[in-house]
Amino acid sequence: MNIEHHLDAATLVAYAAGTLDEAFNVVVASHLDWCPACAEEARRAALLGGELIGKLAATPVSDECRSRTLGMLDTATLHRFPKAPSSGGELPEALEYLLKGKSLAELSWKRKAPGLALYDLPLSEASSGKLFLMRIAPGTAMPEHGHGGEEITLILSGAYNDRFGRYARGDVADLDESIEHQPIVEKDSACICLVATEAPTRFKSWPARLLQPLIGI
Amino acid sequence: MLPKDNPADPKTEDLAAQRLVQRVARNLDREAFAELFDAFAPRVKTFIIRKGASPDLAEDLVQETMINVWTKAGYYDPAKGSVLTWIFTIARNLRIDRIRRESSRPVSELGDFDPPSEAPAGEEILARKDEARSVARALSKIPPEQMEILTLSFIEDLPQAEIARRLNLPLGTVKSRMRLAYGHLRKNLEQPA
Ligand SMILES: [Zn+2]
């Protein structure tokens, strides 16, 4: 995989601190699964946290807590996570886990507009974000739009072009909310992306505004 | 010959801790586990209390965190970070889980999917000692306004938007301070003194 577009350093620091919303966490973890460069940056960002935490003062722990913990060792079953069913490397591991082993083709996509289908991914109630898969037909030009808030997109297959360049499998668009763009999907295949957002996407042009209630993103 | 280490050097502490984790992973060594408990549980407790947990809840979570250290020791991978970072990732995820009970399994936990790791080779140990010194040096050079953001992120667990609200700053400023802080680290890692 030849990855050209990477995560923002601020996103990597927030990821390392564990403060990203669940939706964003999944997209970041998915990119890291495919991108050794960002995985190394995330590891380094975590070093900063380690250094800060290492400086924390100690709060005495009661003898009761200590002996209770040591007393539980025999009964604590050895932890083994079930391996997520594998799609054979088609998808990043974090996403595979959420899809419970289904492939992209097996999902019941919801058609939202000509050339556009979505599949919502479940999150816990505490998440204030939204996580979904988006499938855009070959050759489709998305309306120009800005973003009503934070948004990160990972390209899973196919490719699109906008004024920042070409985005293909493994690339991530970690855009500032003030940025507007108009992605155009390449002609030879559909583009499937994993998207985390915190707010409804704001489309700009009037046909797009007309479209927005239909699309519901 | 290796330079003599200062016992308070965080890296020396980490190497000692790595050996303890290995003993737990390989031999279910209870003595090694007790040493890990004494070394890390008090700071884990501070970390949890800083987020507003009552002392009772804090000790519950300390216990849960350390039991996870016992059961997951085989998954700890020194190449991904220090023992301290690993233990606090566990503590952080448990703390989050208390809030979102039915949450999906956190995906960021270091080493969840990895097979049990081998001990680091000598060269790698040396490289990682240098790295730890670079991190400490970078942190000492980070200006207070960036440090504040790092502390609110890593210790108080506040999301970027929440930090912006609390400090009455635009979100973009919070992000650019995070980038700058990370930039200091990168510079120090790439040009070790
Ligand atoms: Zn990357």
mmCIF file of C-alpha atoms and ligand atoms in Angstrom:
data_model
loop_
_atom_site.group_PDB
_atom_site.id
_atom_site.type_symbol
_atom_site.label_atom_id
_atom_site.label_comp_id
_atom_site.label_asym_id
_atom_site.label_seq_id
_atom_site.Cartn_x
_atom_site.Cartn_y
_atom_site.Cartn_z
ATOM 1 C CA MET A 1 0.000 0.000 0.000
ATOM 2 C CA ASN A 2 1.369 3.359 -1.001
ATOM 3 C CA ILE A 3 -0.029 5.830 1.513
ATOM 4 C CA GLU A 4 0.268 9.535 0.673
ATOM 5 C CA HIS A 5 -2.121 11.232 3.088
ATOM 6 C CA HIS A 6 -1.606 10.786 6.809
ATOM 7 C CA LEU A 7 -3.074 11.739 10.171
ATOM 8 C CA ASP A 8 -2.619 15.170 11.715
ATOM 9 C CA ALA A 9 -0.091 15.174 14.597
ATOM 10 C CA ALA A 10 -2.780 16.639 16.882
ATOM 11 C CA THR A 11 -5.003 13.645 16.099
ATOM 12 C CA LEU A 12 -2.150 11.259 16.900
ATOM 13 C CA VAL A 13 -1.517 12.944 20.254
ATOM 14 C CA ALA A 14 -5.238 12.778 21.135
ATOM 15 C CA TYR A 15 -5.302 9.129 20.075
ATOM 16 C CA ALA A 16 -2.269 8.342 22.220
ATOM 17 C CA ALA A 17 -3.942 10.095 25.161
ATOM 18 C CA GLY A 18 -7.077 8.013 24.617
ATOM 19 C CA THR A 19 -9.310 11.072 24.362
ATOM 20 C CA LEU A 20 -10.748 10.614 20.871
ATOM 21 C CA ASP A 21 -14.406 9.809 20.544
ATOM 22 C CA GLU A 22 -15.058 6.134 19.786
ATOM 23 C CA ALA A 23 -15.954 6.841 16.136
ATOM 24 C CA PHE A 24 -12.657 8.642 15.516
ATOM 25 C CA ASN A 25 -10.773 6.036 17.504
ATOM 26 C CA VAL A 26 -11.913 3.331 15.086
ATOM 27 C CA VAL A 27 -10.859 5.309 12.007
ATOM 28 C CA VAL A 28 -7.462 6.210 13.496
ATOM 29 C CA ALA A 29 -6.806 2.643 14.680
ATOM 30 C CA SER A 30 -7.749 1.419 11.196
ATOM 31 C CA HIS A 31 -5.294 3.756 9.502
ATOM 32 C CA LEU A 32 -2.543 2.790 11.981
ATOM 33 C CA ASP A 33 -3.202 -0.836 11.161
ATOM 34 C CA TRP A 34 -2.220 -0.104 7.555
ATOM 35 C CA CYS A 35 0.310 2.709 8.028
ATOM 36 C CA PRO A 36 3.582 1.883 9.801
ATOM 37 C CA ALA A 37 4.677 5.549 9.626
ATOM 38 C CA CYS A 38 1.685 6.841 11.593
ATOM 39 C CA ALA A 39 1.849 3.832 13.931
ATOM 40 C CA GLU A 40 5.407 4.875 14.799
ATOM 41 C CA GLU A 41 4.275 8.485 15.358
ATOM 42 C CA ALA A 42 1.470 7.281 17.640
ATOM 43 C CA ARG A 43 3.961 5.197 19.604
ATOM 44 C CA ARG A 44 6.164 8.252 20.021
ATOM 45 C CA ALA A 45 3.231 10.426 21.090
ATOM 46 C CA ALA A 46 2.449 7.834 23.750
ATOM 47 C CA LEU A 47 5.999 8.285 25.084
ATOM 48 C CA LEU A 48 5.124 11.880 25.960
ATOM 49 C CA GLY A 49 2.158 10.633 27.958
ATOM 50 C CA GLY A 50 4.295 8.016 29.682
ATOM 51 C CA GLU A 51 6.787 10.648 30.735
ATOM 52 C CA LEU A 52 4.035 12.877 32.160
ATOM 53 C CA ILE A 53 2.307 10.021 33.962
ATOM 54 C CA GLY A 54 5.633 8.856 35.377
ATOM 55 C CA LYS A 55 5.857 12.166 37.192
ATOM 56 C CA LEU A 56 2.510 11.708 38.959
ATOM 57 C CA ALA A 57 2.681 11.639 42.734
ATOM 58 C CA ALA A 58 1.879 8.340 44.440
ATOM 59 C CA THR A 59 -1.329 7.933 46.456
ATOM 60 C CA PRO A 60 -0.976 5.208 49.100
ATOM 61 C CA VAL A 61 -3.013 2.111 48.297
ATOM 62 C CA SER A 62 -4.631 0.395 51.287
ATOM 63 C CA ASP A 63 -3.286 -2.978 52.481
ATOM 64 C CA GLU A 64 -6.799 -4.272 52.002
ATOM 65 C CA CYS A 65 -6.771 -3.421 48.289
ATOM 66 C CA ARG A 66 -3.314 -4.950 47.910
ATOM 67 C CA SER A 67 -4.184 -8.236 49.596
ATOM 68 C CA ARG A 68 -7.556 -8.416 47.837
ATOM 69 C CA THR A 69 -5.769 -8.057 44.483
ATOM 70 C CA LEU A 70 -3.070 -10.611 45.294
ATOM 71 C CA GLY A 71 -5.798 -12.968 46.559
ATOM 72 C CA MET A 72 -7.571 -12.857 43.212
ATOM 73 C CA LEU A 73 -4.648 -14.043 41.107
ATOM 74 C CA ASP A 74 -5.553 -17.717 41.277
ATOM 75 C CA THR A 75 -9.094 -17.192 40.109
ATOM 76 C CA ALA A 76 -8.323 -14.576 37.468
ATOM 77 C CA THR A 77 -8.610 -16.580 34.299
ATOM 78 C CA LEU A 78 -5.828 -16.016 31.849
ATOM 79 C CA HIS A 79 -6.999 -13.445 29.431
ATOM 80 C CA ARG A 80 -7.278 -14.424 25.813
ATOM 81 C CA PHE A 81 -9.115 -12.198 23.386
ATOM 82 C CA PRO A 82 -11.018 -14.110 20.758
ATOM 83 C CA LYS A 83 -9.351 -13.461 17.449
ATOM 84 C CA ALA A 84 -11.630 -11.418 15.264
ATOM 85 C CA PRO A 85 -12.823 -13.386 12.264
ATOM 86 C CA SER A 86 -10.594 -12.371 9.435
ATOM 87 C CA SER A 87 -11.623 -11.039 6.057
ATOM 88 C CA GLY A 88 -8.190 -11.983 4.815
ATOM 89 C CA GLY A 89 -6.634 -8.530 5.067
ATOM 90 C CA GLU A 90 -9.290 -6.725 3.035
ATOM 91 C CA LEU A 91 -10.188 -4.590 6.045
ATOM 92 C CA PRO A 92 -8.309 -3.127 9.012
ATOM 93 C CA GLU A 93 -8.661 -5.133 12.203
ATOM 94 C CA ALA A 94 -10.666 -2.554 14.186
ATOM 95 C CA LEU A 95 -13.268 -2.408 11.424
ATOM 96 C CA GLU A 96 -13.337 -6.165 10.984
ATOM 97 C CA TYR A 97 -14.186 -6.416 14.646
ATOM 98 C CA LEU A 98 -17.159 -4.059 14.247
ATOM 99 C CA LEU A 99 -18.396 -5.865 11.145
ATOM 100 C CA LYS A 100 -18.120 -9.220 12.928
ATOM 101 C CA GLY A 101 -16.258 -10.731 10.018
ATOM 102 C CA LYS A 102 -18.640 -9.684 7.238
ATOM 103 C CA SER A 103 -17.089 -8.419 4.028
ATOM 104 C CA LEU A 104 -18.070 -5.076 2.499
ATOM 105 C CA ALA A 105 -20.038 -6.855 -0.231
ATOM 106 C CA GLU A 106 -22.160 -8.708 2.335
ATOM 107 C CA LEU A 107 -23.432 -5.568 4.078
ATOM 108 C CA SER A 108 -26.955 -4.295 3.574
ATOM 109 C CA TRP A 109 -26.069 -0.873 2.197
ATOM 110 C CA LYS A 110 -28.697 1.857 2.322
ATOM 111 C CA ARG A 111 -29.023 3.761 -0.915
ATOM 112 C CA LYS A 112 -29.276 7.463 -0.048
ATOM 113 C CA ALA A 113 -28.992 9.205 -3.389
ATOM 114 C CA PRO A 114 -28.007 8.245 -6.919
ATOM 115 C CA GLY A 115 -24.497 6.877 -6.697
ATOM 116 C CA LEU A 116 -24.336 7.060 -2.902
ATOM 117 C CA ALA A 117 -24.938 4.304 -0.341
ATOM 118 C CA LEU A 118 -24.248 4.300 3.388
ATOM 119 C CA TYR A 119 -23.868 1.708 6.092
ATOM 120 C CA ASP A 120 -24.033 2.883 9.707
ATOM 121 C CA LEU A 121 -21.739 1.247 12.231
ATOM 122 C CA PRO A 122 -22.931 0.821 15.807
ATOM 123 C CA LEU A 123 -21.281 2.797 18.593
ATOM 124 C CA SER A 124 -21.870 2.849 22.327
ATOM 125 C CA GLU A 125 -24.318 5.384 23.735
ATOM 126 C CA ALA A 126 -21.529 7.449 25.220
ATOM 127 C CA SER A 127 -20.174 8.264 21.783
ATOM 128 C CA SER A 128 -21.146 11.662 20.467
ATOM 129 C CA GLY A 129 -19.780 10.848 17.026
ATOM 130 C CA LYS A 130 -21.101 9.006 14.043
ATOM 131 C CA LEU A 131 -19.293 6.195 12.236
ATOM 132 C CA PHE A 132 -20.349 4.947 8.834
ATOM 133 C CA LEU A 133 -19.180 3.378 5.622
ATOM 134 C CA MET A 134 -19.810 5.335 2.453
ATOM 135 C CA ARG A 135 -19.862 3.836 -1.023
ATOM 136 C CA ILE A 136 -19.752 6.255 -3.938
ATOM 137 C CA ALA A 137 -20.282 5.035 -7.495
ATOM 138 C CA PRO A 138 -17.485 5.326 -10.095
ATOM 139 C CA GLY A 139 -17.234 8.779 -11.640
ATOM 140 C CA THR A 140 -19.486 10.497 -9.078
ATOM 141 C CA ALA A 141 -18.722 14.127 -8.213
ATOM 142 C CA MET A 142 -19.716 14.875 -4.640
ATOM 143 C CA PRO A 143 -21.177 18.355 -4.066
ATOM 144 C CA GLU A 144 -18.650 20.843 -2.755
ATOM 145 C CA HIS A 145 -18.984 20.880 0.993
ATOM 146 C CA GLY A 146 -17.396 22.022 4.198
ATOM 147 C CA HIS A 147 -17.623 20.114 7.436
ATOM 148 C CA GLY A 148 -19.870 21.079 10.313
ATOM 149 C CA GLY A 149 -17.240 19.769 12.680
ATOM 150 C CA GLU A 150 -14.447 17.290 13.000
ATOM 151 C CA GLU A 151 -14.309 14.561 10.393
ATOM 152 C CA ILE A 152 -11.798 11.867 9.467
ATOM 153 C CA THR A 153 -12.153 9.649 6.398
ATOM 154 C CA LEU A 154 -10.164 6.508 5.567
ATOM 155 C CA ILE A 155 -10.283 5.183 2.022
ATOM 156 C CA LEU A 156 -10.829 1.416 2.001
ATOM 157 C CA SER A 157 -11.041 0.853 -1.745
ATOM 158 C CA GLY A 158 -11.232 2.816 -4.985
ATOM 159 C CA ALA A 159 -9.987 6.408 -5.152
ATOM 160 C CA TYR A 160 -11.120 10.004 -5.400
ATOM 161 C CA ASN A 161 -9.441 13.286 -6.267
ATOM 162 C CA ASP A 162 -9.942 16.727 -4.794
ATOM 163 C CA ARG A 163 -7.833 19.879 -4.569
ATOM 164 C CA PHE A 164 -5.508 18.185 -2.045
ATOM 165 C CA GLY A 165 -4.623 15.355 -4.378
ATOM 166 C CA ARG A 166 -5.501 11.731 -4.948
ATOM 167 C CA TYR A 167 -6.880 9.652 -2.095
ATOM 168 C CA ALA A 168 -6.679 5.854 -2.485
ATOM 169 C CA ARG A 169 -6.744 2.753 -0.270
ATOM 170 C CA GLY A 170 -5.056 3.495 3.070
ATOM 171 C CA ASP A 171 -5.056 7.279 2.668
ATOM 172 C CA VAL A 172 -6.744 9.327 5.320
ATOM 173 C CA ALA A 173 -8.377 12.756 5.010
ATOM 174 C CA ASP A 174 -7.949 14.371 8.428
ATOM 175 C CA LEU A 175 -9.237 17.794 7.466
ATOM 176 C CA ASP A 176 -9.670 20.936 9.446
ATOM 177 C CA GLU A 177 -13.322 21.847 9.837
ATOM 178 C CA SER A 178 -12.871 25.100 7.945
ATOM 179 C CA ILE A 179 -11.794 23.293 4.795
ATOM 180 C CA GLU A 180 -14.140 22.855 1.833
ATOM 181 C CA HIS A 181 -13.623 20.280 -0.872
ATOM 182 C CA GLN A 182 -15.302 18.548 -3.767
ATOM 183 C CA PRO A 183 -14.219 14.932 -4.114
ATOM 184 C CA ILE A 184 -14.599 13.281 -7.522
ATOM 185 C CA VAL A 185 -14.481 9.498 -7.593
ATOM 186 C CA GLU A 186 -12.313 7.910 -10.274
ATOM 187 C CA LYS A 187 -14.101 6.222 -13.151
ATOM 188 C CA ASP A 188 -12.884 2.636 -12.900
ATOM 189 C CA SER A 189 -14.342 1.568 -9.552
ATOM 190 C CA ALA A 190 -16.536 2.638 -6.635
ATOM 191 C CA CYS A 191 -14.868 4.377 -3.713
ATOM 192 C CA ILE A 192 -15.596 2.943 -0.276
ATOM 193 C CA CYS A 193 -14.610 4.990 2.783
ATOM 194 C CA LEU A 194 -14.843 4.690 6.541
ATOM 195 C CA VAL A 195 -15.961 8.035 7.973
ATOM 196 C CA ALA A 196 -16.117 9.428 11.517
ATOM 197 C CA THR A 197 -17.941 12.718 12.037
ATOM 198 C CA GLU A 198 -19.100 14.652 15.050
ATOM 199 C CA ALA A 199 -21.735 16.742 13.343
ATOM 200 C CA PRO A 200 -23.964 16.594 10.269
ATOM 201 C CA THR A 201 -22.027 17.369 7.113
ATOM 202 C CA ARG A 202 -22.985 20.788 5.733
ATOM 203 C CA PHE A 203 -23.382 20.847 2.003
ATOM 204 C CA LYS A 204 -23.009 24.158 0.337
ATOM 205 C CA SER A 205 -24.620 24.343 -3.066
ATOM 206 C CA TRP A 206 -28.412 24.420 -3.337
ATOM 207 C CA PRO A 207 -28.919 21.050 -5.059
ATOM 208 C CA ALA A 208 -26.714 19.623 -2.387
ATOM 209 C CA ARG A 209 -28.740 21.335 0.309
ATOM 210 C CA LEU A 210 -31.780 19.790 -1.271
ATOM 211 C CA LEU A 211 -30.045 16.469 -1.216
ATOM 212 C CA GLN A 212 -28.886 16.642 2.364
ATOM 213 C CA PRO A 213 -32.142 15.616 4.083
ATOM 214 C CA LEU A 214 -32.253 12.639 1.727
ATOM 215 C CA ILE A 215 -28.702 11.631 2.385
ATOM 216 C CA GLY A 216 -28.891 12.192 6.081
ATOM 217 C CA ILE A 217 -25.185 12.595 6.699
ATOM 218 C CA MET B 1 30.758 -1.396 28.753
ATOM 219 C CA LEU B 2 27.400 0.115 29.529
ATOM 220 C CA PRO B 3 27.349 3.448 31.307
ATOM 221 C CA LYS B 4 26.300 3.176 34.925
ATOM 222 C CA ASP B 5 22.642 3.989 35.279
ATOM 223 C CA ASN B 6 21.069 6.305 37.734
ATOM 224 C CA PRO B 7 18.511 4.143 39.574
ATOM 225 C CA ALA B 8 15.963 6.965 39.328
ATOM 226 C CA ASP B 9 16.374 6.980 35.539
ATOM 227 C CA PRO B 10 12.916 6.208 34.148
ATOM 228 C CA LYS B 11 14.487 3.870 31.613
ATOM 229 C CA THR B 12 16.194 1.784 34.257
ATOM 230 C CA GLU B 13 12.870 1.584 36.036
ATOM 231 C CA ASP B 14 11.257 0.428 32.809
ATOM 232 C CA LEU B 15 13.798 -2.292 32.121
ATOM 233 C CA ALA B 16 13.313 -3.624 35.639
ATOM 234 C CA ALA B 17 9.550 -3.487 35.126
ATOM 235 C CA GLN B 18 9.847 -5.315 31.779
ATOM 236 C CA ARG B 19 11.653 -8.159 33.481
ATOM 237 C CA LEU B 20 8.895 -8.350 36.091
ATOM 238 C CA VAL B 21 6.193 -8.443 33.400
ATOM 239 C CA GLN B 22 8.107 -11.232 31.658
ATOM 240 C CA ARG B 23 8.296 -13.248 34.859
ATOM 241 C CA VAL B 24 4.544 -12.850 35.285
ATOM 242 C CA ALA B 25 3.888 -13.822 31.649
ATOM 243 C CA ARG B 26 6.142 -16.861 31.624
ATOM 244 C CA ASN B 27 5.969 -18.233 35.142
ATOM 245 C CA LEU B 28 2.879 -16.657 36.713
ATOM 246 C CA ASP B 29 5.404 -15.318 39.227
ATOM 247 C CA ARG B 30 3.430 -13.834 42.145
ATOM 248 C CA GLU B 31 6.447 -12.142 43.717
ATOM 249 C CA ALA B 32 7.150 -10.299 40.475
ATOM 250 C CA PHE B 33 3.508 -9.292 40.345
ATOM 251 C CA ALA B 34 3.612 -7.946 43.926
ATOM 252 C CA GLU B 35 6.618 -5.814 42.945
ATOM 253 C CA LEU B 36 4.728 -4.447 39.958
ATOM 254 C CA PHE B 37 1.778 -3.717 42.208
ATOM 255 C CA ASP B 38 3.922 -1.745 44.655
ATOM 256 C CA ALA B 39 5.680 0.130 41.866
ATOM 257 C CA PHE B 40 2.633 1.143 39.825
ATOM 258 C CA ALA B 41 -0.611 0.888 41.840
ATOM 259 C CA PRO B 42 -0.036 4.134 43.819
ATOM 260 C CA ARG B 43 0.394 6.187 40.628
ATOM 261 C CA VAL B 44 -2.547 4.441 38.972
ATOM 262 C CA LYS B 45 -4.603 5.488 42.010
ATOM 263 C CA THR B 46 -3.509 9.124 41.666
ATOM 264 C CA PHE B 47 -4.370 9.004 37.968
ATOM 265 C CA ILE B 48 -7.878 7.703 38.681
ATOM 266 C CA ILE B 49 -8.537 10.143 41.525
ATOM 267 C CA ARG B 50 -7.474 13.068 39.325
ATOM 268 C CA LYS B 51 -10.493 12.268 37.181
ATOM 269 C CA GLY B 52 -12.815 12.666 40.166
ATOM 270 C CA ALA B 53 -13.308 9.075 41.314
ATOM 271 C CA SER B 54 -14.041 8.468 45.017
ATOM 272 C CA PRO B 55 -11.261 6.698 46.973
ATOM 273 C CA ASP B 56 -13.341 3.486 47.032
ATOM 274 C CA LEU B 57 -13.962 3.485 43.303
ATOM 275 C CA ALA B 58 -10.312 4.384 42.755
ATOM 276 C CA GLU B 59 -9.181 1.296 44.676
ATOM 277 C CA ASP B 60 -11.672 -0.854 42.768
ATOM 278 C CA LEU B 61 -10.173 0.348 39.528
ATOM 279 C CA VAL B 62 -6.607 -0.070 40.825
ATOM 280 C CA GLN B 63 -7.474 -3.671 41.592
ATOM 281 C CA GLU B 64 -9.090 -4.203 38.188
ATOM 282 C CA THR B 65 -6.151 -2.600 36.407
ATOM 283 C CA MET B 66 -3.587 -4.746 38.197
ATOM 284 C CA ILE B 67 -5.587 -7.954 37.634
ATOM 285 C CA ASN B 68 -5.509 -7.068 33.940
ATOM 286 C CA VAL B 69 -1.739 -6.695 34.194
ATOM 287 C CA TRP B 70 -1.630 -10.225 35.600
ATOM 288 C CA THR B 71 -3.855 -11.780 32.961
ATOM 289 C CA LYS B 72 -2.549 -9.839 29.945
ATOM 290 C CA ALA B 73 1.156 -9.871 30.767
ATOM 291 C CA GLY B 74 1.864 -12.119 27.779
ATOM 292 C CA TYR B 75 0.521 -9.452 25.440
ATOM 293 C CA TYR B 76 2.816 -6.679 26.608
ATOM 294 C CA ASP B 77 5.140 -5.704 23.772
ATOM 295 C CA PRO B 78 8.209 -3.628 24.752
ATOM 296 C CA ALA B 79 8.529 -2.404 21.159
ATOM 297 C CA LYS B 80 5.242 -0.528 21.534
ATOM 298 C CA GLY B 81 5.982 1.380 24.692
ATOM 299 C CA SER B 82 7.056 1.299 28.310
ATOM 300 C CA VAL B 83 5.426 -0.844 30.976
ATOM 301 C CA LEU B 84 4.157 2.369 32.537
ATOM 302 C CA THR B 85 2.410 3.417 29.319
ATOM 303 C CA TRP B 86 0.920 -0.047 28.948
ATOM 304 C CA ILE B 87 -0.438 -0.136 32.503
ATOM 305 C CA PHE B 88 -1.917 3.344 32.173
ATOM 306 C CA THR B 89 -3.557 2.423 28.890
ATOM 307 C CA ILE B 90 -5.279 -0.406 30.744
ATOM 308 C CA ALA B 91 -6.263 1.955 33.581
ATOM 309 C CA ARG B 92 -7.538 4.558 31.140
ATOM 310 C CA ASN B 93 -9.666 2.048 29.241
ATOM 311 C CA LEU B 94 -11.151 0.656 32.454
ATOM 312 C CA ARG B 95 -11.940 4.157 33.605
ATOM 313 C CA ILE B 96 -13.667 4.843 30.299
ATOM 314 C CA ASP B 97 -15.506 1.503 30.480
ATOM 315 C CA ARG B 98 -16.994 2.464 33.827
ATOM 316 C CA ILE B 99 -18.660 5.317 32.060
ATOM 317 C CA ARG B 100 -19.740 3.480 28.934
ATOM 318 C CA ARG B 101 -20.702 0.091 30.238
ATOM 319 C CA GLU B 102 -21.766 -1.456 27.009
ATOM 320 C CA SER B 103 -18.970 0.114 25.032
ATOM 321 C CA SER B 104 -17.214 -1.928 22.412
ATOM 322 C CA ARG B 105 -13.786 -3.131 23.322
ATOM 323 C CA PRO B 106 -11.313 -0.262 23.190
ATOM 324 C CA VAL B 107 -9.279 -0.589 20.072
ATOM 325 C CA SER B 108 -6.314 1.445 21.189
ATOM 326 C CA GLU B 109 -5.039 -0.906 23.859
ATOM 327 C CA LEU B 110 -1.425 -1.731 23.173
ATOM 328 C CA GLY B 111 -0.725 -5.257 22.193
ATOM 329 C CA ASP B 112 -4.240 -6.695 22.333
ATOM 330 C CA PHE B 113 -3.849 -8.570 19.116
ATOM 331 C CA ASP B 114 -0.212 -9.452 19.347
ATOM 332 C CA PRO B 115 1.302 -12.776 20.141
ATOM 333 C CA PRO B 116 3.394 -12.879 23.317
ATOM 334 C CA SER B 117 6.580 -10.955 22.716
ATOM 335 C CA GLU B 118 10.214 -11.902 22.871
ATOM 336 C CA ALA B 119 12.612 -10.108 25.183
ATOM 337 C CA PRO B 120 14.167 -7.045 23.516
ATOM 338 C CA ALA B 121 17.643 -7.521 22.103
ATOM 339 C CA GLY B 122 20.585 -5.643 23.579
ATOM 340 C CA GLU B 123 20.790 -3.124 20.788
ATOM 341 C CA GLU B 124 17.113 -2.346 21.022
ATOM 342 C CA ILE B 125 17.435 -1.794 24.774
ATOM 343 C CA LEU B 126 20.194 0.757 24.194
ATOM 344 C CA ALA B 127 18.203 2.541 21.505
ATOM 345 C CA ARG B 128 15.192 2.737 23.775
ATOM 346 C CA LYS B 129 17.256 4.158 26.639
ATOM 347 C CA ASP B 130 18.403 6.959 24.336
ATOM 348 C CA GLU B 131 14.836 7.467 23.277
ATOM 349 C CA ALA B 132 13.634 7.835 26.858
ATOM 350 C CA ARG B 133 16.278 10.490 27.504
ATOM 351 C CA SER B 134 15.200 12.335 24.369
ATOM 352 C CA VAL B 135 11.594 12.272 25.551
ATOM 353 C CA ALA B 136 12.548 13.657 28.952
ATOM 354 C CA ARG B 137 14.647 16.348 27.285
ATOM 355 C CA ALA B 138 11.858 17.267 24.870
ATOM 356 C CA LEU B 139 9.382 17.563 27.702
ATOM 357 C CA SER B 140 11.695 19.838 29.664
ATOM 358 C CA LYS B 141 11.814 22.230 26.694
ATOM 359 C CA ILE B 142 8.102 22.389 25.967
ATOM 360 C CA PRO B 143 6.685 25.824 26.846
ATOM 361 C CA PRO B 144 4.074 25.999 29.634
ATOM 362 C CA GLU B 145 1.100 26.677 27.353
ATOM 363 C CA GLN B 146 1.830 23.502 25.377
ATOM 364 C CA MET B 147 2.543 21.565 28.556
ATOM 365 C CA GLU B 148 -0.845 22.561 29.921
ATOM 366 C CA ILE B 149 -2.526 21.016 26.877
ATOM 367 C CA LEU B 150 -0.503 17.812 27.191
ATOM 368 C CA THR B 151 -1.383 17.512 30.875
ATOM 369 C CA LEU B 152 -5.087 18.071 30.209
ATOM 370 C CA SER B 153 -4.917 15.390 27.489
ATOM 371 C CA PHE B 154 -2.815 12.700 29.088
ATOM 372 C CA ILE B 155 -3.623 13.167 32.773
ATOM 373 C CA GLU B 156 -7.107 14.658 32.823
ATOM 374 C CA ASP B 157 -8.223 12.730 29.706
ATOM 375 C CA LEU B 158 -9.995 15.736 28.219
ATOM 376 C CA PRO B 159 -10.904 15.675 24.516
ATOM 377 C CA GLN B 160 -9.573 18.552 22.387
ATOM 378 C CA ALA B 161 -12.954 20.327 22.256
ATOM 379 C CA GLU B 162 -13.272 20.140 26.055
ATOM 380 C CA ILE B 163 -9.756 21.581 26.511
ATOM 381 C CA ALA B 164 -10.702 24.432 24.181
ATOM 382 C CA ARG B 165 -13.812 25.180 26.251
ATOM 383 C CA ARG B 166 -11.987 24.987 29.549
ATOM 384 C CA LEU B 167 -9.151 27.277 28.450
ATOM 385 C CA ASN B 168 -11.458 29.475 26.413
ATOM 386 C CA LEU B 169 -9.366 28.943 23.275
ATOM 387 C CA PRO B 170 -10.332 28.176 19.691
ATOM 388 C CA LEU B 171 -10.098 24.463 18.886
ATOM 389 C CA GLY B 172 -7.507 25.301 16.234
ATOM 390 C CA THR B 173 -5.198 26.777 18.885
ATOM 391 C CA VAL B 174 -5.460 23.653 21.033
ATOM 392 C CA LYS B 175 -4.583 21.523 18.017
ATOM 393 C CA SER B 176 -1.667 23.685 16.942
ATOM 394 C CA ARG B 177 -0.214 23.554 20.484
ATOM 395 C CA MET B 178 -0.489 19.772 20.365
ATOM 396 C CA ARG B 179 1.316 19.752 17.024
ATOM 397 C CA LEU B 180 4.052 22.012 18.366
ATOM 398 C CA ALA B 181 4.505 19.871 21.477
ATOM 399 C CA TYR B 182 4.765 16.781 19.314
ATOM 400 C CA GLY B 183 7.195 18.650 17.054
ATOM 401 C CA HIS B 184 9.553 19.206 20.003
ATOM 402 C CA LEU B 185 9.537 15.495 20.671
ATOM 403 C CA ARG B 186 10.186 14.594 17.055
ATOM 404 C CA LYS B 187 13.080 17.002 16.826
ATOM 405 C CA ASN B 188 14.644 15.608 19.981
ATOM 406 C CA LEU B 189 14.211 12.014 18.822
ATOM 407 C CA GLU B 190 15.730 12.726 15.446
ATOM 408 C CA GLN B 191 18.734 14.668 16.705
ATOM 409 C CA PRO B 192 19.691 12.999 19.976
ATOM 410 C CA ALA B 193 22.194 15.115 21.911
HETATM 411 ZN ZN ZN C 1 -0.279 7.384 8.004
#
